């Protein structure tokens, strides 16, 4: 598979193809009852409440400042100064990723606020980027174009911005990630300066020309994309995943909006993904990027749509529970991978060593190169590959478990895992097979380690550390009228969306609205295999 960004629809769809055992979906064992005394029965023990407590702000160790600076430099150093395009990965740098550009546009103001670049430098780079995308040719032709109907191709040539190859799709969700960065720039550069005014105008033009309804082949849902060779991708964004941001952007458009029933139908497809896994009751998605991407720009604390209002939590709390479930899975370590534990965890889409079948502890195990990896009660894939971004970019959700995990990965493996731009993409302590590798290298006695940084894994690390420190990205984005309109049309209320002068609605203090769902029913879904999904296209 040639493309390496996990925001492509096909990297996650590929999970359903390999019949990997649903390793984490075991029925929870009933707690042993205490012995009965001769004179009277002993009382039943109180059931343990396994929900994580609300996060408590902690001071960050110096390591996190170093991670921030190095990760920022990834975007500043590797982006093309001539056109603003950011590589999908580095140092291999085969092509630009429009999602990476969205994260780069978000990174530049973070650099300003920290004194790593001047405002003038960041304005120059941002203007270069937005102007380039504004003039990039669009059309239905297979070659020589960068986009169509306001959408952009997932991967672009680093030099001219044209579609990189015939296997690259016009991507709805990657266009969404790009637009989040574009709108962030629009809200941040707010000075009465001709160049900052031009940034705001260019951002408005780029966002307004995205024709979201064009990809509504099966209304009201939105298709994953389009190929000039074969037409619309026959799969829509449904379930629960990173496409939250896509629907919010489409709902907020002042020119080509989708109707509010798009969100209603989107959330209606959640039903097969709500349940109990690893002691947490939440809306699941195996790879952890699905619990992070939308939260990079949108502060979901205290705001709820109808679905979450019914369950008494918000999407932030949902991601917090998902983070704990990831860690609990690593502690249980049902597949017995090397070094999994309370401070070594994190499954998401990431690089891996190779597509191969190898013997591991007496049984055949499937390993992959770039792939979505995740743990949940519905779809799983785990080949022993840990991606630091899965933990680090969850810092706002669960600092008490993310901080020690980050420090331990750095202390134990930093010699070969931590370099110029922070943590390399991933590592696999269990992979020690002397075979040709797709990417990365084998470290004697330490398994496989990636050789690349990947932009869409770097971006959430930088932005979420920043959000944890001072809510910077969140607060800037709260000022964007398009984002606010998209949330309101999706039915979000409460918290920071409450109009001035009205009492602020907050989620219930005791999130028990979903308790009526029987534990056995929720867990039984984990034993239902998903239908086969189509083979990813190259």
XYZ file of C-alpha atoms in Angstrom, residues 141-519:
379
model
C -8.682 15.698 -15.151
C -6.574 12.814 -13.882
C -3.311 14.747 -13.978
C -2.144 18.319 -13.606
C -4.720 19.253 -10.958
C -4.557 19.693 -7.192
C -8.237 19.365 -6.443
C -11.842 19.540 -7.609
C -15.023 21.215 -6.316
C -12.981 22.918 -3.587
C -11.636 19.622 -2.225
C -7.972 18.639 -2.543
C -6.158 15.435 -3.298
C -4.865 13.611 -0.261
C -1.240 13.635 -1.455
C 0.325 16.300 -3.646
C 3.635 16.627 -5.419
C 5.946 18.625 -3.145
C 6.998 20.903 -6.015
C 3.943 21.769 -8.108
C 1.088 20.659 -5.828
C -0.509 18.430 -8.434
C -2.080 15.063 -7.631
C 0.816 12.813 -6.740
C -0.239 9.565 -8.465
C -3.234 7.652 -9.801
C -3.815 5.879 -6.482
C -4.375 9.178 -4.642
C -7.994 10.077 -3.905
C -9.702 13.426 -3.628
C -10.147 13.210 0.132
C -13.040 14.633 2.113
C -11.577 14.167 5.583
C -8.075 15.287 4.648
C -9.571 18.398 3.078
C -11.303 18.811 6.442
C -7.998 18.627 8.308
C -6.530 21.178 5.922
C -9.500 23.484 6.460
C -9.192 23.279 10.232
C -5.685 24.693 9.873
C -6.923 27.298 7.390
C -9.680 28.490 9.748
C -7.279 28.463 12.693
C -5.021 30.831 10.748
C -8.039 32.985 9.920
C -8.893 33.424 13.600
C -5.332 33.820 14.888
C -4.061 36.507 12.523
C -6.476 39.180 13.660
C -4.395 42.363 13.480
C -5.237 45.414 11.412
C -2.367 44.741 9.058
C -2.712 44.346 5.268
C -0.979 40.969 5.211
C -2.956 39.547 8.133
C -6.134 40.856 6.524
C -5.123 38.993 3.360
C -4.691 35.783 5.374
C -8.225 36.143 6.684
C -9.605 36.785 3.206
C -7.744 33.875 1.616
C -8.874 31.533 4.383
C -12.475 32.612 3.812
C -12.187 32.006 0.071
C -10.688 28.532 0.504
C -13.337 27.442 2.995
C -16.257 28.943 1.081
C -15.444 27.143 -2.150
C -15.542 23.604 -0.704
C -18.716 22.068 -2.149
C -19.539 19.663 0.670
C -22.902 18.463 -0.772
C -21.135 17.293 -3.943
C -19.791 14.331 -1.945
C -23.216 13.489 -0.497
C -23.825 10.615 -2.889
C -25.951 8.814 -0.281
C -27.544 11.787 1.429
C -27.236 12.951 4.086
C -23.911 11.170 4.746
C -20.668 12.338 3.129
C -18.544 10.076 0.936
C -14.921 9.395 1.784
C -13.803 10.819 -1.533
C -13.558 10.595 -5.300
C -11.257 9.281 -8.025
C -11.204 10.780 -11.522
C -10.747 7.245 -12.874
C -13.665 5.581 -11.074
C -15.829 8.266 -9.488
C -17.128 8.488 -5.930
C -15.785 6.173 -3.242
C -18.768 3.943 -2.340
C -18.195 4.293 1.386
C -19.569 7.087 3.527
C -18.274 8.502 6.778
C -20.277 6.741 9.452
C -19.706 5.041 12.784
C -17.545 7.106 15.085
C -14.132 8.392 14.026
C -12.151 11.483 13.026
C -14.876 12.576 10.579
C -16.578 14.509 13.391
C -14.569 17.506 12.219
C -15.625 16.892 8.610
C -19.332 17.069 9.430
C -18.891 20.140 11.642
C -17.072 21.954 8.831
C -19.705 20.919 6.290
C -22.524 22.062 8.561
C -20.856 25.416 9.170
C -20.284 26.360 5.535
C -21.869 29.707 4.563
C -21.919 28.729 0.862
C -22.303 24.944 0.470
C -23.647 23.613 3.781
C -25.051 20.169 4.374
C -28.353 19.958 6.231
C -28.507 19.239 9.980
C -29.869 15.762 9.360
C -26.331 14.821 8.268
C -25.238 14.982 11.920
C -28.355 13.185 13.097
C -27.804 10.290 10.714
C -24.046 10.292 11.389
C -24.622 9.883 15.130
C -27.356 7.324 14.509
C -24.632 5.049 13.145
C -22.876 5.204 16.548
C -25.062 2.487 18.032
C -22.778 -0.402 17.153
C -19.808 1.404 18.695
C -21.116 2.230 22.180
C -20.296 -0.369 24.794
C -17.967 -1.532 27.523
C -14.329 -2.325 26.837
C -11.465 -2.710 29.288
C -13.657 -1.483 32.142
C -14.758 1.690 30.350
C -18.166 2.434 28.883
C -17.730 4.729 25.900
C -18.103 5.297 22.169
C -15.259 3.258 20.737
C -12.928 3.513 17.796
C -9.870 1.279 17.840
C -7.044 3.508 16.524
C -6.578 6.361 18.961
C -6.349 9.121 16.347
C -10.144 8.897 16.061
C -10.358 10.107 19.660
C -7.834 12.923 19.101
C -8.086 14.669 15.738
C -11.289 16.666 16.204
C -10.168 17.596 19.727
C -7.015 19.254 18.423
C -9.059 22.295 17.359
C -12.395 21.952 19.173
C -12.796 22.115 22.940
C -15.528 19.557 23.574
C -15.466 20.021 27.348
C -18.935 20.868 28.605
C -20.672 20.951 25.211
C -22.970 18.138 24.112
C -24.952 17.036 21.103
C -28.137 15.010 21.536
C -26.260 11.705 21.539
C -23.876 12.624 24.340
C -26.562 14.496 26.251
C -28.546 11.266 26.444
C -25.515 9.478 27.874
C -24.592 12.156 30.359
C -21.037 12.769 29.153
C -19.282 14.854 26.497
C -16.849 13.855 23.762
C -13.886 14.949 25.879
C -14.877 12.521 28.635
C -15.392 9.893 25.954
C -11.801 10.341 24.766
C -10.595 10.213 28.351
C -12.246 6.833 28.829
C -10.835 5.629 25.510
C -7.350 6.617 26.686
C -7.741 4.604 29.868
C -9.027 1.648 27.862
C -5.894 1.788 25.688
C -3.689 1.688 28.755
C -5.737 -1.077 30.385
C -5.392 -3.140 27.219
C -1.601 -2.757 27.316
C -1.513 -3.790 30.974
C -3.563 -6.895 30.206
C -1.429 -7.497 27.097
C -3.475 -10.458 25.810
C -1.107 -11.080 22.905
C 1.968 -11.078 25.181
C 3.956 -8.486 23.279
C 7.271 -7.443 24.752
C 7.258 -4.549 27.240
C 3.576 -3.620 27.027
C 2.466 -2.238 30.380
C 1.128 0.680 32.381
C 3.647 3.127 30.908
C 4.269 1.554 27.502
C 1.086 1.810 25.451
C -0.470 3.502 22.467
C -2.115 2.000 19.377
C -3.071 4.175 16.437
C -2.322 4.339 12.722
C 1.432 4.330 12.329
C 4.441 2.940 10.560
C 5.329 -0.690 11.129
C 8.184 -2.994 10.125
C 6.795 -5.032 7.238
C 3.780 -6.896 5.894
C 4.755 -10.388 6.961
C 3.662 -13.512 8.801
C 6.140 -14.650 11.449
C 6.298 -17.097 14.332
C 5.954 -15.408 17.725
C 5.943 -17.505 20.889
C 4.882 -20.595 18.986
C 2.100 -19.118 16.861
C 1.867 -17.316 13.550
C 1.412 -13.579 13.934
C 0.644 -10.975 11.269
C 2.806 -7.860 11.180
C 2.185 -4.831 8.978
C 4.028 -1.812 7.674
C 1.907 1.374 7.614
C -1.499 0.477 9.042
C -4.213 1.439 11.460
C -3.680 -0.318 14.784
C -6.154 -0.251 17.607
C -7.981 -1.976 20.411
C -11.717 -1.954 21.011
C -14.652 -4.293 21.328
C -15.429 -4.222 17.623
C -12.368 -3.994 15.371
C -8.807 -4.639 16.465
C -5.356 -4.968 15.084
C -2.266 -5.181 17.247
C 1.123 -6.409 16.026
C 3.201 -5.089 18.912
C 3.835 -1.668 17.341
C 3.560 1.291 19.722
C 3.194 4.874 18.443
C 4.160 7.575 20.988
C 1.630 9.999 19.494
C -1.229 7.797 20.724
C -0.244 8.522 24.314
C 1.325 12.001 24.097
C -1.499 13.572 22.083
C -3.916 12.343 24.782
C -2.278 14.588 27.377
C -5.326 16.831 27.980
C -7.568 13.786 28.476
C -5.498 11.931 31.059
C -2.293 13.715 32.137
C -1.839 11.434 35.144
C -1.170 8.447 32.876
C 0.238 10.231 29.808
C 3.049 12.066 31.594
C 4.639 8.922 33.104
C 4.181 7.034 29.814
C 5.946 9.784 27.870
C 8.803 9.942 30.345
C 9.258 6.172 30.421
C 9.325 5.831 26.637
C 11.902 8.605 26.514
C 14.013 7.237 29.363
C 14.019 3.622 28.189
C 14.058 3.967 24.417
C 15.029 7.572 23.731
C 18.553 6.662 22.630
C 17.175 5.339 19.338
C 13.565 6.598 19.369
C 14.020 10.313 20.170
C 15.902 12.564 17.788
C 15.934 15.886 15.919
C 12.151 16.336 15.701
C 11.111 14.497 18.845
C 9.796 10.953 18.911
C 10.141 8.956 15.719
C 6.821 7.591 14.592
C 6.734 4.142 16.198
C 8.622 1.148 17.547
C 8.099 -2.579 18.050
C 10.118 -4.285 20.765
C 8.811 -7.721 19.723
C 9.956 -7.599 16.097
C 13.448 -9.067 15.733
C 13.166 -10.913 12.421
C 16.036 -10.800 9.973
C 13.988 -9.982 6.877
C 13.856 -7.028 4.448
C 12.022 -4.106 6.063
C 9.509 -1.768 4.471
C 10.727 1.103 6.628
C 12.827 1.657 9.741
C 15.611 -0.462 11.170
C 16.340 -3.173 13.687
C 18.172 -2.102 16.817
C 20.203 -4.983 18.302
C 18.310 -6.447 21.272
C 15.683 -3.690 21.031
C 13.500 -4.680 18.092
C 12.294 -2.442 15.271
C 12.119 1.367 15.247
C 10.691 3.687 12.606
C 13.049 5.829 10.556
C 10.480 8.560 9.764
C 8.442 11.277 11.394
C 4.863 11.478 10.069
C 3.185 14.883 9.906
C -0.274 13.793 11.024
C 1.248 12.129 14.093
C 3.483 15.108 14.862
C 0.679 17.661 14.622
C -1.519 16.285 17.419
C 1.517 15.977 19.722
C 2.363 19.673 19.396
C -1.193 21.011 19.483
C -2.393 18.886 22.383
C 0.588 19.708 24.598
C -0.195 23.365 23.854
C -3.871 22.881 24.680
C -2.923 21.254 27.944
C -0.656 24.131 28.895
C -2.967 27.039 28.174
C -5.839 25.957 25.871
C -4.308 28.094 23.123
C -5.547 26.272 20.016
C -8.976 25.691 21.549
C -9.402 29.324 22.567
C -8.391 30.693 19.177
C -10.798 28.333 17.413
C -13.675 29.327 19.694
C -13.545 32.719 17.990
C -14.168 31.282 14.532
C -17.811 31.835 13.517
C -17.798 28.942 11.048
C -16.817 26.408 13.693
C -19.375 27.770 16.124
C -22.098 27.652 13.466
C -21.180 24.077 12.549
C -21.389 22.959 16.175
C -24.700 24.700 16.743
C -26.235 23.231 13.580
C -25.094 19.807 14.814
C -27.097 20.425 17.992
C -24.265 21.163 20.413
C -25.262 23.224 23.434
C -23.897 24.250 26.799
C -20.446 25.232 27.997
C -18.675 27.878 25.944
C -21.432 27.767 23.294
C -23.934 29.289 25.741
C -24.971 32.796 24.571
C -23.861 35.677 26.825
C -26.223 36.284 29.704
C -27.686 32.797 29.727
C -26.843 30.217 32.424
C -24.137 27.808 31.324
C -25.296 24.226 30.874
C -22.865 21.559 32.008
C -22.955 17.777 31.638
C -24.364 16.015 34.700
C -21.811 15.607 37.461
C -22.577 11.905 37.705
C -22.415 10.466 34.156
C -24.822 7.564 34.592
C -27.266 8.191 31.772
C -25.988 5.158 29.884
C -26.091 2.814 32.880
C -29.334 1.227 31.715
C -27.477 -0.527 28.932
C -26.761 -3.979 30.254
C -23.077 -4.803 30.564
